[in-house]
Amino acid sequence: MTGRLVVGAAIVEDGRLLAAQRSAPPELRGGWEFPGGKVDPGEDERAALVRECAEELGVDILVSRRVGGDWPLPNGDVMRVWLAGLAAGVPRPIEHLALRWLEPHELYDVAWLPADLPVVAEIETLLPG
């Protein structure tokens, strides 16, 4: 892996998937993604995901299993996405423009960032309904 490692949380609650709308950088603003962020040097990726969700959403999560393998990002970084559930708190858009809970039939109702689309397709196979 040449780029940095980025982690994303596919937070599922009551069969719905949480999507987060980017506020920055300008070229990604308005696109929808999985909450998460960069793994700090020496940081465990699951711990990074818990930290990022606390910072971005104000929630504690329970990290479950990985979704797929390494997902390449356009800037050369690599994203790893984990299924997660809420342990405490209600997600708030602290660092995002908006949040939206998507029912299985609504997964493509938001404009996902291109790098996240194949992950959404993988998650679609894991959701009930």
PDB file of C-alpha atoms in Angstrom:
ATOM      1  CA  MET A   1       0.000   0.000   0.000  1.00  0.00           C
ATOM      2  CA  THR A   2       1.541   3.293  -1.098  1.00  0.00           C
ATOM      3  CA  GLY A   3      -1.013   5.849   0.091  1.00  0.00           C
ATOM      4  CA  ARG A   4      -2.444   6.479   3.513  1.00  0.00           C
ATOM      5  CA  LEU A   5      -5.006   4.236   5.120  1.00  0.00           C
ATOM      6  CA  VAL A   6      -8.499   5.686   5.465  1.00  0.00           C
ATOM      7  CA  VAL A   7     -11.288   3.968   7.389  1.00  0.00           C
ATOM      8  CA  GLY A   8     -15.019   4.305   6.843  1.00  0.00           C
ATOM      9  CA  ALA A   9     -17.957   3.242   8.997  1.00  0.00           C
ATOM     10  CA  ALA A  10     -20.967   1.577   7.420  1.00  0.00           C
ATOM     11  CA  ILE A  11     -23.226   2.281  10.390  1.00  0.00           C
ATOM     12  CA  VAL A  12     -26.348   0.153  10.210  1.00  0.00           C
ATOM     13  CA  GLU A  13     -29.233   0.651  12.626  1.00  0.00           C
ATOM     14  CA  ASP A  14     -32.657  -1.003  12.274  1.00  0.00           C
ATOM     15  CA  GLY A  15     -31.727  -2.159   8.768  1.00  0.00           C
ATOM     16  CA  ARG A  16     -30.852   1.382   7.636  1.00  0.00           C
ATOM     17  CA  LEU A  17     -27.446   2.694   6.512  1.00  0.00           C
ATOM     18  CA  LEU A  18     -26.108   6.066   7.629  1.00  0.00           C
ATOM     19  CA  ALA A  19     -24.792   8.339   4.861  1.00  0.00           C
ATOM     20  CA  ALA A  20     -22.896  11.574   5.514  1.00  0.00           C
ATOM     21  CA  GLN A  21     -22.700  14.552   3.145  1.00  0.00           C
ATOM     22  CA  ARG A  22     -19.208  16.048   2.755  1.00  0.00           C
ATOM     23  CA  SER A  23     -18.625  19.695   3.607  1.00  0.00           C
ATOM     24  CA  ALA A  24     -14.991  19.832   2.412  1.00  0.00           C
ATOM     25  CA  PRO A  25     -12.782  19.944   0.410  1.00  0.00           C
ATOM     26  CA  PRO A  26     -14.540  22.020  -2.252  1.00  0.00           C
ATOM     27  CA  GLU A  27     -14.196  19.353  -4.964  1.00  0.00           C
ATOM     28  CA  LEU A  28     -15.989  16.786  -2.762  1.00  0.00           C
ATOM     29  CA  ARG A  29     -18.466  19.130  -1.044  1.00  0.00           C
ATOM     30  CA  GLY A  30     -22.036  17.866  -1.327  1.00  0.00           C
ATOM     31  CA  GLY A  31     -21.059  14.269  -2.118  1.00  0.00           C
ATOM     32  CA  TRP A  32     -22.172  11.487   0.184  1.00  0.00           C
ATOM     33  CA  GLU A  33     -19.783   9.142   1.947  1.00  0.00           C
ATOM     34  CA  PHE A  34     -19.250   6.814   4.856  1.00  0.00           C
ATOM     35  CA  PRO A  35     -18.138   8.687   7.963  1.00  0.00           C
ATOM     36  CA  GLY A  36     -14.539   8.087   8.935  1.00  0.00           C
ATOM     37  CA  GLY A  37     -11.097   9.398   8.151  1.00  0.00           C
ATOM     38  CA  LYS A  38      -7.360   8.854   8.156  1.00  0.00           C
ATOM     39  CA  VAL A  39      -5.644   6.371  10.429  1.00  0.00           C
ATOM     40  CA  ASP A  40      -2.892   8.068  12.434  1.00  0.00           C
ATOM     41  CA  PRO A  41       0.611   6.502  12.399  1.00  0.00           C
ATOM     42  CA  GLY A  42       0.709   3.597  14.853  1.00  0.00           C
ATOM     43  CA  GLU A  43      -3.081   3.717  15.392  1.00  0.00           C
ATOM     44  CA  ASP A  44      -5.203   0.582  15.113  1.00  0.00           C
ATOM     45  CA  GLU A  45      -7.698   1.013  12.271  1.00  0.00           C
ATOM     46  CA  ARG A  46     -10.682  -0.001  14.409  1.00  0.00           C
ATOM     47  CA  ALA A  47      -9.613   2.504  17.088  1.00  0.00           C
ATOM     48  CA  ALA A  48      -9.282   5.162  14.369  1.00  0.00           C
ATOM     49  CA  LEU A  49     -12.820   4.446  13.218  1.00  0.00           C
ATOM     50  CA  VAL A  50     -14.197   4.783  16.752  1.00  0.00           C
ATOM     51  CA  ARG A  51     -12.272   8.066  17.181  1.00  0.00           C
ATOM     52  CA  GLU A  52     -13.410   9.480  13.843  1.00  0.00           C
ATOM     53  CA  CYS A  53     -17.084   8.683  14.503  1.00  0.00           C
ATOM     54  CA  ALA A  54     -16.859  10.343  17.923  1.00  0.00           C
ATOM     55  CA  GLU A  55     -15.311  13.457  16.337  1.00  0.00           C
ATOM     56  CA  GLU A  56     -17.518  13.622  13.229  1.00  0.00           C
ATOM     57  CA  LEU A  57     -20.843  12.351  14.562  1.00  0.00           C
ATOM     58  CA  GLY A  58     -20.678  12.587  18.358  1.00  0.00           C
ATOM     59  CA  VAL A  59     -21.418   8.875  18.783  1.00  0.00           C
ATOM     60  CA  ASP A  60     -19.777   5.744  20.144  1.00  0.00           C
ATOM     61  CA  ILE A  61     -19.839   2.834  17.735  1.00  0.00           C
ATOM     62  CA  LEU A  62     -19.342  -0.901  17.949  1.00  0.00           C
ATOM     63  CA  VAL A  63     -17.139  -2.012  15.056  1.00  0.00           C
ATOM     64  CA  SER A  64     -18.129  -5.325  13.487  1.00  0.00           C
ATOM     65  CA  ARG A  65     -16.562  -6.843  10.368  1.00  0.00           C
ATOM     66  CA  ARG A  66     -14.826  -5.514   7.281  1.00  0.00           C
ATOM     67  CA  VAL A  67     -16.799  -4.904   4.108  1.00  0.00           C
ATOM     68  CA  GLY A  68     -14.802  -6.196   1.153  1.00  0.00           C
ATOM     69  CA  GLY A  69     -11.079  -5.620   0.915  1.00  0.00           C
ATOM     70  CA  ASP A  70      -9.042  -2.516   0.225  1.00  0.00           C
ATOM     71  CA  TRP A  71     -10.996   0.103  -1.726  1.00  0.00           C
ATOM     72  CA  PRO A  72      -8.742   2.438  -3.779  1.00  0.00           C
ATOM     73  CA  LEU A  73      -9.312   6.189  -3.559  1.00  0.00           C
ATOM     74  CA  PRO A  74      -8.571   8.612  -6.433  1.00  0.00           C
ATOM     75  CA  ASN A  75      -5.775  10.334  -4.484  1.00  0.00           C
ATOM     76  CA  GLY A  76      -3.816   7.088  -4.016  1.00  0.00           C
ATOM     77  CA  ASP A  77      -5.046   6.403  -0.483  1.00  0.00           C
ATOM     78  CA  VAL A  78      -6.760   3.124   0.389  1.00  0.00           C
ATOM     79  CA  MET A  79     -10.095   2.899   2.217  1.00  0.00           C
ATOM     80  CA  ARG A  80     -11.170   0.062   4.462  1.00  0.00           C
ATOM     81  CA  VAL A  81     -14.837   0.021   5.453  1.00  0.00           C
ATOM     82  CA  TRP A  82     -16.207  -1.700   8.532  1.00  0.00           C
ATOM     83  CA  LEU A  83     -19.791  -2.519   9.450  1.00  0.00           C
ATOM     84  CA  ALA A  84     -20.676  -0.825  12.722  1.00  0.00           C
ATOM     85  CA  GLY A  85     -23.589  -0.229  15.040  1.00  0.00           C
ATOM     86  CA  LEU A  86     -24.389   2.562  17.456  1.00  0.00           C
ATOM     87  CA  ALA A  87     -23.308   1.961  21.058  1.00  0.00           C
ATOM     88  CA  ALA A  88     -24.266   5.394  22.419  1.00  0.00           C
ATOM     89  CA  GLY A  89     -25.492   8.722  21.132  1.00  0.00           C
ATOM     90  CA  VAL A  90     -27.490  10.009  18.195  1.00  0.00           C
ATOM     91  CA  PRO A  91     -25.456  10.906  15.080  1.00  0.00           C
ATOM     92  CA  ARG A  92     -25.127  14.650  14.466  1.00  0.00           C
ATOM     93  CA  PRO A  93     -23.512  16.318  11.408  1.00  0.00           C
ATOM     94  CA  ILE A  94     -20.632  17.920  13.349  1.00  0.00           C
ATOM     95  CA  GLU A  95     -18.257  17.923  10.357  1.00  0.00           C
ATOM     96  CA  HIS A  96     -20.747  17.162   7.576  1.00  0.00           C
ATOM     97  CA  LEU A  97     -23.450  19.185   5.811  1.00  0.00           C
ATOM     98  CA  ALA A  98     -26.109  16.567   6.554  1.00  0.00           C
ATOM     99  CA  LEU A  99     -26.718  12.982   7.598  1.00  0.00           C
ATOM    100  CA  ARG A 100     -29.339  10.637   6.222  1.00  0.00           C
ATOM    101  CA  TRP A 101     -30.541   7.188   7.237  1.00  0.00           C
ATOM    102  CA  LEU A 102     -31.174   5.163   4.092  1.00  0.00           C
ATOM    103  CA  GLU A 103     -33.581   2.253   3.910  1.00  0.00           C
ATOM    104  CA  PRO A 104     -32.349  -0.605   1.672  1.00  0.00           C
ATOM    105  CA  HIS A 105     -34.518   0.632  -1.235  1.00  0.00           C
ATOM    106  CA  GLU A 106     -33.099   4.178  -0.817  1.00  0.00           C
ATOM    107  CA  LEU A 107     -29.381   3.333  -0.951  1.00  0.00           C
ATOM    108  CA  TYR A 108     -28.895   5.094  -4.282  1.00  0.00           C
ATOM    109  CA  ASP A 109     -31.119   8.098  -3.536  1.00  0.00           C
ATOM    110  CA  VAL A 110     -28.057  10.175  -2.583  1.00  0.00           C
ATOM    111  CA  ALA A 111     -25.098  11.168  -4.770  1.00  0.00           C
ATOM    112  CA  TRP A 112     -22.407   8.889  -3.321  1.00  0.00           C
ATOM    113  CA  LEU A 113     -18.816   9.811  -4.026  1.00  0.00           C
ATOM    114  CA  PRO A 114     -17.536   7.536  -6.827  1.00  0.00           C
ATOM    115  CA  ALA A 115     -15.062   5.776  -4.517  1.00  0.00           C
ATOM    116  CA  ASP A 116     -17.877   4.836  -2.130  1.00  0.00           C
ATOM    117  CA  LEU A 117     -20.291   3.434  -4.748  1.00  0.00           C
ATOM    118  CA  PRO A 118     -18.747  -0.059  -4.988  1.00  0.00           C
ATOM    119  CA  VAL A 119     -18.842  -0.288  -1.186  1.00  0.00           C
ATOM    120  CA  VAL A 120     -22.552   0.622  -1.209  1.00  0.00           C
ATOM    121  CA  ALA A 121     -23.164  -2.216  -3.683  1.00  0.00           C
ATOM    122  CA  GLU A 122     -21.358  -4.618  -1.352  1.00  0.00           C
ATOM    123  CA  ILE A 123     -23.336  -3.406   1.686  1.00  0.00           C
ATOM    124  CA  GLU A 124     -26.582  -3.757  -0.267  1.00  0.00           C
ATOM    125  CA  THR A 125     -26.036  -7.527  -0.282  1.00  0.00           C
ATOM    126  CA  LEU A 126     -25.680  -7.524   3.524  1.00  0.00           C
ATOM    127  CA  LEU A 127     -28.856  -5.582   4.404  1.00  0.00           C
ATOM    128  CA  PRO A 128     -32.222  -7.240   4.921  1.00  0.00           C
ATOM    129  CA  GLY A 129     -34.981  -6.558   2.457  1.00  0.00           C
TER     130      GLY A 129
END
